[in-house]
PDB file of C-alpha atoms in Angstrom:
ATOM      1  CA  MET R  21      10.695 190.789  65.076  1.00 80.00           C
ATOM      2  CA  GLU R  22      13.505 189.274  63.004  1.00 84.00           C
ATOM      3  CA  PHE R  23      11.071 186.841  61.404  1.00 89.00           C
ATOM      4  CA  LEU R  24       8.819 189.683  60.216  1.00 92.00           C
ATOM      5  CA  ILE R  25      11.741 191.582  58.729  1.00 89.00           C
ATOM      6  CA  LEU R  26      12.904 188.426  56.941  1.00 90.00           C
ATOM      7  CA  ILE R  27       9.409 188.006  55.462  1.00 94.00           C
ATOM      8  CA  LEU R  28       9.436 191.648  54.381  1.00 94.00           C
ATOM      9  CA  SER R  29      12.862 191.151  52.830  1.00 93.00           C
ATOM     10  CA  GLY R  30      11.558 188.113  50.933  1.00 94.00           C
ATOM     11  CA  ILE R  31       8.582 190.115  49.662  1.00 96.00           C
ATOM     12  CA  LEU R  32      10.941 192.843  48.479  1.00 95.00           C
ATOM     13  CA  PHE R  33      13.090 190.249  46.688  1.00 96.00           C
ATOM     14  CA  ALA R  34      10.007 188.733  45.027  1.00 97.00           C
ATOM     15  CA  THR R  35       8.648 192.080  43.815  1.00 97.00           C
ATOM     16  CA  ALA R  36      12.125 193.066  42.632  1.00 96.00           C
ATOM     17  CA  ILE R  37      12.468 189.919  40.526  1.00 97.00           C
ATOM     18  CA  TYR R  38       8.961 190.487  39.129  1.00 97.00           C
ATOM     19  CA  ASN R  39       9.849 194.063  38.165  1.00 95.00           C
ATOM     20  CA  LEU R  40      13.205 193.042  36.679  1.00 94.00           C
ATOM     21  CA  LEU R  41      11.395 190.685  34.304  1.00 94.00           C
ATOM     22  CA  GLN R  42       9.072 193.408  32.946  1.00 92.00           C
ATOM     23  CA  LYS R  43       9.383 195.082  29.553  1.00 91.00           C
ATOM     24  CA  GLN R  44       9.431 198.737  30.644  1.00 91.00           C
ATOM     25  CA  LEU R  45      12.742 200.343  31.573  1.00 91.00           C
ATOM     26  CA  LEU R  46      11.326 202.222  34.567  1.00 92.00           C
ATOM     27  CA  ARG R  47      10.028 199.003  36.101  1.00 94.00           C
ATOM     28  CA  ILE R  48      13.472 197.441  35.666  1.00 94.00           C
ATOM     29  CA  VAL R  49      15.053 200.387  37.496  1.00 95.00           C
ATOM     30  CA  ILE R  50      12.455 200.100  40.275  1.00 96.00           C
ATOM     31  CA  GLY R  51      13.249 196.372  40.476  1.00 96.00           C
ATOM     32  CA  THR R  52      16.944 197.068  41.050  1.00 95.00           C
ATOM     33  CA  ALA R  53      16.081 199.578  43.782  1.00 95.00           C
ATOM     34  CA  LEU R  54      13.747 197.097  45.497  1.00 96.00           C
ATOM     35  CA  LEU R  55      16.407 194.387  45.246  1.00 95.00           C
ATOM     36  CA  SER R  56      18.928 196.593  47.026  1.00 95.00           C
ATOM     37  CA  HIS R  57      16.403 197.488  49.747  1.00 94.00           C
ATOM     38  CA  GLY R  58      15.686 193.808  50.302  1.00 95.00           C
ATOM     39  CA  ALA R  59      19.413 193.134  50.609  1.00 93.00           C
ATOM     40  CA  HIS R  60      19.754 195.951  53.147  1.00 92.00           C
ATOM     41  CA  LEU R  61      17.024 194.474  55.335  1.00 91.00           C
ATOM     42  CA  PHE R  62      18.514 190.988  54.990  1.00 91.00           C
ATOM     43  CA  ILE R  63      21.977 192.154  56.061  1.00 88.00           C
ATOM     44  CA  LEU R  64      20.491 194.078  58.982  1.00 86.00           C
ATOM     45  CA  THR R  65      18.535 191.030  60.131  1.00 87.00           C
ATOM     46  CA  MET R  66      21.536 188.722  59.857  1.00 84.00           C
ATOM     47  CA  GLY R  67      23.413 191.100  62.175  1.00 78.00           C
ATOM     48  CA  LYS R  68      20.876 190.223  64.908  1.00 77.00           C
ATOM     49  CA  LEU R  69      18.595 193.057  65.892  1.00 71.00           C
ATOM     50  CA  LYS R  70      19.400 194.266  69.383  1.00 71.00           C
ATOM     51  CA  THR R  71      17.652 197.333  70.706  1.00 70.00           C
ATOM     52  CA  GLY R  72      19.158 199.557  73.342  1.00 66.00           C
ATOM     53  CA  GLN R  73      22.677 198.130  73.127  1.00 68.00           C
ATOM     54  CA  PRO R  74      25.706 200.335  72.447  1.00 68.00           C
ATOM     55  CA  PRO R  75      27.590 199.606  69.201  1.00 70.00           C
ATOM     56  CA  ILE R  76      31.024 199.664  70.887  1.00 71.00           C
ATOM     57  CA  LEU R  77      32.626 197.993  73.860  1.00 69.00           C
ATOM     58  CA  THR R  78      33.257 200.158  76.908  1.00 73.00           C
ATOM     59  CA  GLU R  79      33.890 199.449  80.554  1.00 77.00           C
ATOM     60  CA  GLY R  80      31.039 197.564  82.151  1.00 73.00           C
ATOM     61  CA  VAL R  81      29.260 196.583  78.910  1.00 70.00           C
ATOM     62  CA  SER R  82      28.985 192.850  78.456  1.00 72.00           C
ATOM     63  CA  ASP R  83      26.463 192.740  75.594  1.00 72.00           C
ATOM     64  CA  TYR R  84      26.867 194.985  72.567  1.00 73.00           C
ATOM     65  CA  THR R  85      25.549 195.440  69.048  1.00 75.00           C
ATOM     66  CA  ASP R  86      27.844 194.525  66.172  1.00 76.00           C
ATOM     67  CA  PRO R  87      28.488 197.728  64.140  1.00 79.00           C
ATOM     68  CA  LEU R  88      29.713 195.863  61.031  1.00 83.00           C
ATOM     69  CA  PRO R  89      26.253 195.182  59.486  1.00 83.00           C
ATOM     70  CA  GLN R  90      25.315 198.832  59.960  1.00 83.00           C
ATOM     71  CA  ALA R  91      28.506 199.969  58.259  1.00 88.00           C
ATOM     72  CA  LEU R  92      27.937 197.533  55.392  1.00 89.00           C
ATOM     73  CA  ILE R  93      24.367 198.749  54.940  1.00 90.00           C
ATOM     74  CA  LEU R  94      25.458 202.384  54.944  1.00 92.00           C
ATOM     75  CA  THR R  95      28.024 201.653  52.240  1.00 94.00           C
ATOM     76  CA  SER R  96      25.484 199.627  50.288  1.00 93.00           C
ATOM     77  CA  ILE R  97      22.928 202.461  50.452  1.00 94.00           C
ATOM     78  CA  VAL R  98      25.419 204.873  48.928  1.00 96.00           C
ATOM     79  CA  ILE R  99      26.354 202.417  46.175  1.00 95.00           C
ATOM     80  CA  SER R 100      22.726 201.572  45.382  1.00 95.00           C
ATOM     81  CA  PHE R 101      21.865 205.276  45.228  1.00 95.00           C
ATOM     82  CA  GLY R 102      24.618 205.790  42.658  1.00 96.00           C
ATOM     83  CA  VAL R 103      23.550 202.745  40.616  1.00 95.00           C
ATOM     84  CA  THR R 104      19.891 203.823  40.688  1.00 95.00           C
ATOM     85  CA  SER R 105      20.836 207.338  39.593  1.00 96.00           C
ATOM     86  CA  LEU R 106      22.895 205.967  36.723  1.00 96.00           C
ATOM     87  CA  LEU R 107      20.110 203.620  35.627  1.00 95.00           C
ATOM     88  CA  LEU R 108      17.539 206.427  35.754  1.00 95.00           C
ATOM     89  CA  VAL R 109      19.710 208.660  33.571  1.00 96.00           C
ATOM     90  CA  LEU R 110      20.358 205.826  31.105  1.00 94.00           C
ATOM     91  CA  ALA R 111      16.649 204.946  30.955  1.00 93.00           C
ATOM     92  CA  TYR R 112      15.704 208.603  30.422  1.00 94.00           C
ATOM     93  CA  ARG R 113      18.291 209.012  27.674  1.00 94.00           C
ATOM     94  CA  THR R 114      17.233 205.774  25.980  1.00 91.00           C
ATOM     95  CA  THR R 115      13.562 206.745  26.093  1.00 92.00           C
ATOM     96  CA  LYS R 116      14.229 210.192  24.636  1.00 93.00           C
ATOM     97  CA  GLU R 117      16.555 208.827  21.938  1.00 91.00           C
ATOM     98  CA  ASN R 118      14.362 205.916  20.810  1.00 90.00           C
ATOM     99  CA  ASN R 119      10.873 207.251  21.698  1.00 89.00           C
ATOM    100  CA  THR R 120      10.053 204.069  23.600  1.00 89.00           C
ATOM    101  CA  ASP R 121      10.820 202.374  26.882  1.00 87.00           C
ATOM    102  CA  ASN R 122       9.683 198.913  25.789  1.00 87.00           C
ATOM    103  CA  MET R 123      12.548 196.419  25.877  1.00 88.00           C
ATOM    104  CA  GLU R 124      11.072 194.318  23.043  1.00 86.00           C
ATOM    105  CA  GLN R 125      11.076 197.332  20.719  1.00 87.00           C
ATOM    106  CA  LEU R 126      14.563 198.345  21.823  1.00 85.00           C
ATOM    107  CA  ARG R 127      15.860 194.864  21.012  1.00 83.00           C
ATOM    108  CA  GLY R 128      14.344 195.099  17.522  1.00 76.00           C
ATOM    109  CA  LYS R 129      12.073 192.064  17.859  1.00 61.00           C
ATOM    110  CA  ALA R 130       8.921 194.115  17.208  1.00 50.00           C
ATOM    111  CA  ASN R 131       9.997 194.830  13.618  1.00 55.00           C
ATOM    112  CA  GLU R 132      10.269 191.167  12.581  1.00 53.00           C
TER     113      GLU R 132
END
């Protein structure tokens, strides 16, 4: 199970890097979102997936699930939501202001 999630995380990282290298702003924003989702899965997998185990120690429990990766992922989800929202607003504003979402045209290389 952990191996499959690691492969899925690698696929998300690969598609994120591909989208980050594109020329359209929306694809760059999608790439950052995919990169954060891949990181979430990677952190979850590194915390060792244990099903049916309580996240805290109580009397009589010898094996438990570490709650730290889950807390880190929850914090990371909130941060990535804020970053994605900011990037979407900036991309929308840039597209409306410049009438293009092509990074080459925004850099001014198309006019040379």
